[in-house]
PDB file of C-alpha atoms in Angstrom:
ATOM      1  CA  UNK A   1      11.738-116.366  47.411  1.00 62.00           C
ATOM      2  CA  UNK A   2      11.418-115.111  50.901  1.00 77.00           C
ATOM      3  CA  UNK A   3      12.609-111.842  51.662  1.00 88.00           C
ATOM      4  CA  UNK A   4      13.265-109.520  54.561  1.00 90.00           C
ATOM      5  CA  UNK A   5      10.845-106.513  54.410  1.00 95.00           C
ATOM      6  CA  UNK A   6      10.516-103.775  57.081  1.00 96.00           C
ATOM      7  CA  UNK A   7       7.147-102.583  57.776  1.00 97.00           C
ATOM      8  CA  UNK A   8       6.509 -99.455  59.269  1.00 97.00           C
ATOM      9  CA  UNK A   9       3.237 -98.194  60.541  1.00 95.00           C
ATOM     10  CA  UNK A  10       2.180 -96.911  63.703  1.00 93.00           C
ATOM     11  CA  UNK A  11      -1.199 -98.252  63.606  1.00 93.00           C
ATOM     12  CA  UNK A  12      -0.960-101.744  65.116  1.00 94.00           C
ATOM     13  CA  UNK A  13      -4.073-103.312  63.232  1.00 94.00           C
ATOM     14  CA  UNK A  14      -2.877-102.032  59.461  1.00 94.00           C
ATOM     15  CA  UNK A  15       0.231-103.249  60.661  1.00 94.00           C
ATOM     16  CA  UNK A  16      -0.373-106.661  61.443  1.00 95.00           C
ATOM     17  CA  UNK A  17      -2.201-106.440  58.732  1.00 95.00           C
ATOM     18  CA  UNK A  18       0.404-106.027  56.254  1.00 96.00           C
ATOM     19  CA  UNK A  19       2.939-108.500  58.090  1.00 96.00           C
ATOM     20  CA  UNK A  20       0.001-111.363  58.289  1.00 96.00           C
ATOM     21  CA  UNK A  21      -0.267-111.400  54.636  1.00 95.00           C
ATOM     22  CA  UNK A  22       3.396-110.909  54.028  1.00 95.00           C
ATOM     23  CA  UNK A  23       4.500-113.475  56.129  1.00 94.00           C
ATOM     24  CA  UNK A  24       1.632-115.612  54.105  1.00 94.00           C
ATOM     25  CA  UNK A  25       3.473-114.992  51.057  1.00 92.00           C
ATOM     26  CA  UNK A  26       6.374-116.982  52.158  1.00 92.00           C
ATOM     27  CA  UNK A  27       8.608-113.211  53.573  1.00 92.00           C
ATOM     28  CA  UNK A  28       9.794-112.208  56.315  1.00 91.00           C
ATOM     29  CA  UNK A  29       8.560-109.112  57.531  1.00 95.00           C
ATOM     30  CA  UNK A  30       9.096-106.988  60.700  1.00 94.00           C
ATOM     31  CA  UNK A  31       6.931-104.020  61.955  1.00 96.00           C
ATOM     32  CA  UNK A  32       8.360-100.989  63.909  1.00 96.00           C
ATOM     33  CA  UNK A  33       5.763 -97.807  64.904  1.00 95.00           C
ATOM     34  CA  UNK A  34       7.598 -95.003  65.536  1.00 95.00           C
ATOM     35  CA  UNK A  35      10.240 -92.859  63.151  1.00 95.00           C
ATOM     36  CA  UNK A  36      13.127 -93.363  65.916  1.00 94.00           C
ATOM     37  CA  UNK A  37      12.763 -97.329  65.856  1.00 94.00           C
ATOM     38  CA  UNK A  38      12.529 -97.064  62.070  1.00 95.00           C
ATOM     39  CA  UNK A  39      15.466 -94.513  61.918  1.00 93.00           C
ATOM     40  CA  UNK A  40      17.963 -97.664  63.561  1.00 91.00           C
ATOM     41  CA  UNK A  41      16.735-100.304  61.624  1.00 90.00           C
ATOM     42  CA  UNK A  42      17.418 -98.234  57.794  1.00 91.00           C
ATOM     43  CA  UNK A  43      20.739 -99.436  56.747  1.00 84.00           C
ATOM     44  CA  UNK A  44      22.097-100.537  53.798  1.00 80.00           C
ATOM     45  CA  UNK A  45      22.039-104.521  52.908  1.00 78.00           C
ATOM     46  CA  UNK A  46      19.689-104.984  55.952  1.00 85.00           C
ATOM     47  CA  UNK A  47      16.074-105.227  53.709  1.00 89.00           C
ATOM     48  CA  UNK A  48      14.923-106.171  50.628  1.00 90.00           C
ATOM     49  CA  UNK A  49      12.078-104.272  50.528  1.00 94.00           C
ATOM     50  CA  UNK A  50      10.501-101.182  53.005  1.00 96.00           C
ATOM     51  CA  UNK A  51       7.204-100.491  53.364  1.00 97.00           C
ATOM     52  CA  UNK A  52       6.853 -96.682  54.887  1.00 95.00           C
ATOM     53  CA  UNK A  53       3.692 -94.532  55.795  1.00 93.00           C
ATOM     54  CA  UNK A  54       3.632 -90.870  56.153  1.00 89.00           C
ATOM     55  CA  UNK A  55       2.688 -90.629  59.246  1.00 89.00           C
ATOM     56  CA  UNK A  56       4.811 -91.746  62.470  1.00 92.00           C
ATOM     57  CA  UNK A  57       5.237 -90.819  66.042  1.00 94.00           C
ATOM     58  CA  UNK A  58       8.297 -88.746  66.297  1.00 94.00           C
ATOM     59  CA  UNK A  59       8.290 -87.916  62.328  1.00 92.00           C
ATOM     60  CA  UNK A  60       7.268 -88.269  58.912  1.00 90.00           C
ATOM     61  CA  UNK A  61       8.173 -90.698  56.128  1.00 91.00           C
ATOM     62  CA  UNK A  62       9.774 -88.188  53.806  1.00 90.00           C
ATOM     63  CA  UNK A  63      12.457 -87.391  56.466  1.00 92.00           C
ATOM     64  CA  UNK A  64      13.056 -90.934  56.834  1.00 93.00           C
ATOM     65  CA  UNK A  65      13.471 -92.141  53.903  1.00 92.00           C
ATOM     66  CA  UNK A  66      15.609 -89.073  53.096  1.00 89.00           C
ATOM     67  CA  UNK A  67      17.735 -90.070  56.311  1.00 90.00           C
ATOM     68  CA  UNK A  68      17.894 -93.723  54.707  1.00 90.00           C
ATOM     69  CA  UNK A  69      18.935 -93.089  51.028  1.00 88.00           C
ATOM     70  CA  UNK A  70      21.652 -90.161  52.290  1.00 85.00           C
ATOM     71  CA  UNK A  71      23.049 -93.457  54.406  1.00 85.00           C
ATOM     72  CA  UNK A  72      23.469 -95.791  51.235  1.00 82.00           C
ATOM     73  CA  UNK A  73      20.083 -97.755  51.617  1.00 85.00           C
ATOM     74  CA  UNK A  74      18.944 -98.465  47.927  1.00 84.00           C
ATOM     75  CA  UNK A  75      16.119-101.328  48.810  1.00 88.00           C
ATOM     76  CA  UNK A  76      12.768-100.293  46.620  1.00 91.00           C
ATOM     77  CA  UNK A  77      10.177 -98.393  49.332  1.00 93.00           C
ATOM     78  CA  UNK A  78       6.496 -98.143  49.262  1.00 94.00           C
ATOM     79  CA  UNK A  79       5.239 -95.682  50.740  1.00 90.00           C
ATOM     80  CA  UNK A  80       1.863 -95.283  52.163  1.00 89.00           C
ATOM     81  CA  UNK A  81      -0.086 -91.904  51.759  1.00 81.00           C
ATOM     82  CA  UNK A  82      -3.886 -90.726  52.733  1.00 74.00           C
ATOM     83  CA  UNK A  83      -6.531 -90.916  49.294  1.00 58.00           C
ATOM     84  CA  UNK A  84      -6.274 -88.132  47.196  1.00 57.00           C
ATOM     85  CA  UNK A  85      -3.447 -86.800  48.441  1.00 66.00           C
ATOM     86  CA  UNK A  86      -1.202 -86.194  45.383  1.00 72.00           C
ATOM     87  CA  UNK A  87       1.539 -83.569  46.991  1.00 75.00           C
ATOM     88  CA  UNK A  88       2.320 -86.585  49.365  1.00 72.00           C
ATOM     89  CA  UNK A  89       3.060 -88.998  46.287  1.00 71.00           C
ATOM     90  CA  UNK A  90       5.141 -86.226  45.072  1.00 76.00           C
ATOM     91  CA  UNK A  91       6.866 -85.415  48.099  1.00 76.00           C
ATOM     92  CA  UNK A  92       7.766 -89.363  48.818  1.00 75.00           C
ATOM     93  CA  UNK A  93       8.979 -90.016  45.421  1.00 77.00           C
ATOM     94  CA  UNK A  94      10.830 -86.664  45.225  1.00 77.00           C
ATOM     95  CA  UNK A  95      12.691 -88.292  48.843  1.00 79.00           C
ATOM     96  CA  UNK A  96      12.963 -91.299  46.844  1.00 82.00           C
ATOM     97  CA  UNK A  97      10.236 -93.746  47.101  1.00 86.00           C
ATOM     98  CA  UNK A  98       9.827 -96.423  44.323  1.00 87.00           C
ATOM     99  CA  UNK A  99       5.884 -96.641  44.837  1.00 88.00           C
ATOM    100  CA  UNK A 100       3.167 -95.602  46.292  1.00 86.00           C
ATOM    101  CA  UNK A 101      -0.249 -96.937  47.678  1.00 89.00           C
ATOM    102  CA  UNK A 102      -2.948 -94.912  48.800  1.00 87.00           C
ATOM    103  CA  UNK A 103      -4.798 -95.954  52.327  1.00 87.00           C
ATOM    104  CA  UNK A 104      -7.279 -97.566  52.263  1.00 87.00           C
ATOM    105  CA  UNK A 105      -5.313-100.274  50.489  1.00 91.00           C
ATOM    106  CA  UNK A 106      -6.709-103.631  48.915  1.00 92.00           C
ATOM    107  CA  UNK A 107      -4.196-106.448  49.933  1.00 93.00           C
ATOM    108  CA  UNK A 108      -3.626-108.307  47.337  1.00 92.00           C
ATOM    109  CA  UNK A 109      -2.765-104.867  45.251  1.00 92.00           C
ATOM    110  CA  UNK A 110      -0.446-104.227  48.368  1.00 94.00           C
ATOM    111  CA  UNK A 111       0.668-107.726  47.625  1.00 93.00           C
ATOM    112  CA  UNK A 112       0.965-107.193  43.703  1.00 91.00           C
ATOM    113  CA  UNK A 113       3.066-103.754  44.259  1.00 90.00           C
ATOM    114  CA  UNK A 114       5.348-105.591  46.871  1.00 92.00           C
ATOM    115  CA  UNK A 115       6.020-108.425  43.993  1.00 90.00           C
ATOM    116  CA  UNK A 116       6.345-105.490  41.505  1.00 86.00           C
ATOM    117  CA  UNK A 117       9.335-103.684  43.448  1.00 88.00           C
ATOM    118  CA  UNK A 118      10.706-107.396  44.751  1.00 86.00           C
ATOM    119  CA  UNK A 119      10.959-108.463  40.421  1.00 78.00           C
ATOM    120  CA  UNK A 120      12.516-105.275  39.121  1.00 73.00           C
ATOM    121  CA  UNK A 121      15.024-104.639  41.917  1.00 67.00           C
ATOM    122  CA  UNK A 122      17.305-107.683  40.734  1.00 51.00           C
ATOM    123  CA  UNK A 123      19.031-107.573  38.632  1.00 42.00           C
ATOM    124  CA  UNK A 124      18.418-103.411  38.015  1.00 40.00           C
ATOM    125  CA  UNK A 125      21.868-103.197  35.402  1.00 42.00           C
ATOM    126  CA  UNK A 126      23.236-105.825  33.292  1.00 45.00           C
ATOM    127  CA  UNK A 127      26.233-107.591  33.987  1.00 43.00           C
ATOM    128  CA  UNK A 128      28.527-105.565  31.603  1.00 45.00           C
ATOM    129  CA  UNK A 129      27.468-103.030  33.252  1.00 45.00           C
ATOM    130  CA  UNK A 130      27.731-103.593  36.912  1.00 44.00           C
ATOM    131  CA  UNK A 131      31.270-102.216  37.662  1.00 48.00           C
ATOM    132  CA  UNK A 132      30.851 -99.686  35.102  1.00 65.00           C
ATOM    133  CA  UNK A 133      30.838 -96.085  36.458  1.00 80.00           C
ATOM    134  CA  UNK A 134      28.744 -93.327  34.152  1.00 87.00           C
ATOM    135  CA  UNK A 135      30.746 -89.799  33.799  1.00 88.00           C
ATOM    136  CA  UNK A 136      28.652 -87.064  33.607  1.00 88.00           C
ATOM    137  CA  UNK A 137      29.699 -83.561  33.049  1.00 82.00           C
ATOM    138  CA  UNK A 138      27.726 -82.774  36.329  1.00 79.00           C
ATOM    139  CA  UNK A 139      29.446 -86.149  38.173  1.00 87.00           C
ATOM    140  CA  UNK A 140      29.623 -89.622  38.236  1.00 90.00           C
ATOM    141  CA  UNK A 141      27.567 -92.615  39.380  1.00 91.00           C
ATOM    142  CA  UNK A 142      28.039 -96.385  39.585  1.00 88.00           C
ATOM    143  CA  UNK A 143      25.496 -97.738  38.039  1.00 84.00           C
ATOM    144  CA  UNK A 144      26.048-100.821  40.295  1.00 80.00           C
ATOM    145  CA  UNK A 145      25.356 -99.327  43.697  1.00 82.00           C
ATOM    146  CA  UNK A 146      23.562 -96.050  42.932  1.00 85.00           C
ATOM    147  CA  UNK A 147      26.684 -94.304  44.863  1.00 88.00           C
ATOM    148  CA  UNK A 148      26.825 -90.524  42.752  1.00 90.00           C
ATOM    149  CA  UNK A 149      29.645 -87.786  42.889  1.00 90.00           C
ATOM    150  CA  UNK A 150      26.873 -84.827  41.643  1.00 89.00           C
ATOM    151  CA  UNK A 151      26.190 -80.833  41.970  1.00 84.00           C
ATOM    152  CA  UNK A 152      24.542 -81.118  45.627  1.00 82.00           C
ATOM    153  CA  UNK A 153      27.475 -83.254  46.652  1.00 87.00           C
ATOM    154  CA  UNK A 154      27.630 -87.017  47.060  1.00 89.00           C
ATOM    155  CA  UNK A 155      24.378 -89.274  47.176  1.00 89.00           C
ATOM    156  CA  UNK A 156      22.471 -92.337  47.243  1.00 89.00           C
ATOM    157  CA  UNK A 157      20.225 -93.042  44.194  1.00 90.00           C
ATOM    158  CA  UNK A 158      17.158 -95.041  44.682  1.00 87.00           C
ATOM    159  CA  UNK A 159      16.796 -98.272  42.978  1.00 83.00           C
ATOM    160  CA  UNK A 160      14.336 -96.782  40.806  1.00 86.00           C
ATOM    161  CA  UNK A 161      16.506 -93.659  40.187  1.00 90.00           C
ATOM    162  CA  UNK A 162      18.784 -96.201  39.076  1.00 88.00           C
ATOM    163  CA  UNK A 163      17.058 -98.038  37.354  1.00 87.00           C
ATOM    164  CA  UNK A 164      16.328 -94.673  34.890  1.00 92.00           C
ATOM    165  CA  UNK A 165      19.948 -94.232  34.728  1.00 91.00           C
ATOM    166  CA  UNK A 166      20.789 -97.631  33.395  1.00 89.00           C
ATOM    167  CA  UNK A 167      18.247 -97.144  30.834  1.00 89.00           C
ATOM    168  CA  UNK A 168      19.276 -93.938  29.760  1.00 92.00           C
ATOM    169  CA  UNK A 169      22.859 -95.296  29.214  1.00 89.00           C
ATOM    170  CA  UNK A 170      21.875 -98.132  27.804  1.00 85.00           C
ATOM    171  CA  UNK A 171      19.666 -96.010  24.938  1.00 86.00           C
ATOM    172  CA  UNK A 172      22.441 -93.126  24.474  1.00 88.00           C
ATOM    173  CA  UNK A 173      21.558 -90.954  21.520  1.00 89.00           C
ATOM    174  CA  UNK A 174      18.091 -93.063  21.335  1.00 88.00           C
ATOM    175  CA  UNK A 175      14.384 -91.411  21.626  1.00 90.00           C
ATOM    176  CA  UNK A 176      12.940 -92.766  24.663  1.00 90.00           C
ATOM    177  CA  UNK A 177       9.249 -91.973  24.724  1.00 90.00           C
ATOM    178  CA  UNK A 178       7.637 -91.645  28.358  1.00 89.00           C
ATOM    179  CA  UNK A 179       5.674 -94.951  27.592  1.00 85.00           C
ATOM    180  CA  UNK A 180       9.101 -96.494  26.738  1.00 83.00           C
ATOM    181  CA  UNK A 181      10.825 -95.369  30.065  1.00 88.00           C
ATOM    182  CA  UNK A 182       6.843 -96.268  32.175  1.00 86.00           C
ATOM    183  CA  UNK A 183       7.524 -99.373  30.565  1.00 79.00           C
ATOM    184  CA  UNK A 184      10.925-100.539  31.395  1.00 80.00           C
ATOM    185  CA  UNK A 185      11.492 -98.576  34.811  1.00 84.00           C
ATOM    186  CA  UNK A 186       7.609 -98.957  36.465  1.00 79.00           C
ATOM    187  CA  UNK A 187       6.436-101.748  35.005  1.00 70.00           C
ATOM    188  CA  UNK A 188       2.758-102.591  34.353  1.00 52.00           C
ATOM    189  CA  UNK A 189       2.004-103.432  38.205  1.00 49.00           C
ATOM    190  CA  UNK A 190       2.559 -99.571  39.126  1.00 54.00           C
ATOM    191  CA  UNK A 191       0.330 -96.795  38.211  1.00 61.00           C
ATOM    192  CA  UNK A 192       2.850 -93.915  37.542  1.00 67.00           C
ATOM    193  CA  UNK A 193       1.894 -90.805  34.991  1.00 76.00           C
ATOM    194  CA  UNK A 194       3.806 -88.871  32.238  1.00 78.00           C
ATOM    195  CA  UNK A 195       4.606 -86.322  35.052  1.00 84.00           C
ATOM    196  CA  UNK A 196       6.198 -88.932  37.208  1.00 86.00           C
ATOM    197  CA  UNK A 197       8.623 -89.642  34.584  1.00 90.00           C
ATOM    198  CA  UNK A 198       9.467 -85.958  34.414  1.00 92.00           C
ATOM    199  CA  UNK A 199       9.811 -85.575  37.846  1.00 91.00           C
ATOM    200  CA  UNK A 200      12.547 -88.022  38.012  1.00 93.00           C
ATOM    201  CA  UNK A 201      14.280 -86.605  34.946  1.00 95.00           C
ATOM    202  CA  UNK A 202      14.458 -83.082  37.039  1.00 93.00           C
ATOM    203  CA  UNK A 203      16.025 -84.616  39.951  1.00 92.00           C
ATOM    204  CA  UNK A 204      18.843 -86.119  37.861  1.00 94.00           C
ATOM    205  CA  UNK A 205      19.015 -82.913  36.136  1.00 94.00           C
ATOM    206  CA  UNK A 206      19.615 -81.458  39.252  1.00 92.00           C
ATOM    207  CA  UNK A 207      22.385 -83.749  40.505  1.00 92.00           C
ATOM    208  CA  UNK A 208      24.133 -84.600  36.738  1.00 93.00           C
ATOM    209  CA  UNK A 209      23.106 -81.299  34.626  1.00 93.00           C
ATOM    210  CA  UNK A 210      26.426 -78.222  34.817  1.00 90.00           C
ATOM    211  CA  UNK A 211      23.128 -76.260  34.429  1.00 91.00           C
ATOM    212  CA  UNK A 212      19.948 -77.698  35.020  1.00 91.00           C
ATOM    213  CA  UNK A 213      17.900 -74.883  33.098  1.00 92.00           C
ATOM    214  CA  UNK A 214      20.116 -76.119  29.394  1.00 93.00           C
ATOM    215  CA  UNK A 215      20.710 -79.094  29.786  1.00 93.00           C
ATOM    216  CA  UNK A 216      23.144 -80.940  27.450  1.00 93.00           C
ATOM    217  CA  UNK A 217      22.620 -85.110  29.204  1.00 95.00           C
ATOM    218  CA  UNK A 218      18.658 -85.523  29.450  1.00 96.00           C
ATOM    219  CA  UNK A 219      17.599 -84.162  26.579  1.00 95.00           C
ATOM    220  CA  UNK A 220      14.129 -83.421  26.298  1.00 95.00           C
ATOM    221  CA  UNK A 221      12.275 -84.203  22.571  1.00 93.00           C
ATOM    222  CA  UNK A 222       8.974 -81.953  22.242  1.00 89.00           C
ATOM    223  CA  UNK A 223       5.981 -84.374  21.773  1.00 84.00           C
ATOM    224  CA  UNK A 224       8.621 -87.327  22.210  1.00 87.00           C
ATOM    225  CA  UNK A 225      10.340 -88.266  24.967  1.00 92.00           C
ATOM    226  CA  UNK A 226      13.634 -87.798  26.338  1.00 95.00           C
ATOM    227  CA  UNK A 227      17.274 -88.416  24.468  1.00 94.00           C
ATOM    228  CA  UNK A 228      20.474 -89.369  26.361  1.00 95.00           C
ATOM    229  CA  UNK A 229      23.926 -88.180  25.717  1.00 92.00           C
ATOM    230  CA  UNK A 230      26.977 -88.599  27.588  1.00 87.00           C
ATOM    231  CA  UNK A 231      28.761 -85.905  26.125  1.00 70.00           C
ATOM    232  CA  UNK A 232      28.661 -81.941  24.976  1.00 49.00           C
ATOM    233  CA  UNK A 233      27.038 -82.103  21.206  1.00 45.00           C
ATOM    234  CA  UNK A 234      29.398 -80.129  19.289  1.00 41.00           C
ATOM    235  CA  UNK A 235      28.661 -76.620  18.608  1.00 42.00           C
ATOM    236  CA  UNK A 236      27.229 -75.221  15.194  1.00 41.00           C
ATOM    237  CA  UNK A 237      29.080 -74.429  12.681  1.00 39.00           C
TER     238      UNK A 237
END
């Protein structure tokens, strides 16, 4: 299926780099260079798929994407980072990145992630599920859009953010063991960690948790995994 993916990288031969080889995968990609030019063309409904470096003329990815997702764009994102540099991959899926890729890149894993993201983006909830708003004690999201009521006020979540959240609800009052949630949220074609998983589960803490520090909806099981509840457990007699 061809889809509309936004490529944006200021250097002009990784660039047409990426869009030869997308285009020769039947999408249809476009390439802006600069963080203002990529700033206009972030709205929601408009891609399918984003492909961001760190680096741009004018500012970084993180801000960017950050600008995008507070605007209501949920398409996955890949970001692009330098080898080795870990706090990047932290920072970009902490702004809400789906993926990462470090530079230099092999195409057809660039290829391989992009069909990764493009697979588990639709459909991310099940149908029963796709009007269905999840009340938290922290807020609310719609597990249809990713739109969220929460502590820091309202926000965006990222399709893969979303994608943990469905889950979650889905397993209420079920162990889910990090390899579980890997599993069904990253897939095989991505190459997240234990932490990663974490990391995510402190964000939604953040935004869905009364108080972050006890928290009473994302449960964490020593040596486990994570357990979901909706509600307060009742206190002990």
């Amino acid at each position: 299926m061809s889809e509309r993916i936004l490529v944006v990288e200021d250097d002009p031969l990784v660039g047409a780099l990426v869009v030869l080889n997308l285009r020769a995968a039947g999408h249809e990609p476009e390439r802006v260079g600069t963080f203002a030019d990529a700033d206009d063309r972030l709205v929601p409904g408009r891609w399918a798929l984003v492909v961001l470096d760190v680096m741009l003329p004018g500012g970084d990815g993180f801000e960017l994407l950050r600008r995008a997702r507070a605007r209501g764009m949920t398409a996955p994102v890949l970001m692009l980072t330098a080898r080795g540099e870990v706090a990047a991959r932290v920072r970009g899926l902490d702004a809400g990145a789906d993926d990462y890729l470090a530079k230099p890149f092999d195409v057809d894993e660039l290829l391989a992630r992009v069909r990764a993201l493009l697979r588990r983006a639709v459909p991310v909830v099940p149908a029963t599920e796709r009007a269905a708003a999840l009340h938290l004690a922290g807020g609310w999201v719609r597990l249809d859009t990713g739109e969220a009521s929460t502590r820091d006020g309202p926000v965006v979540l990222s399709d893969r953010e979303r994608r943990l959240l469905a889950l979650f609800a889905r397993s209420e009052e079920q162990p889910l063991s990090r390899a579980d949630i890997l599993e069904e949220v990253w897939g095989m074609d991505a190459s997240p960690t234990d932490r990663t998983v974490d990391n995510f589960v402190v964000r939604l803490r953040r935004w869905f948790e009364p108080d972050p520090e006890h928290p009473v909806h994302f449960i964490t099981l020593r040596g486990r995994g994570y357990l979901f509840r909706t509600g307060t457990p009742p206190a002990p007699r």
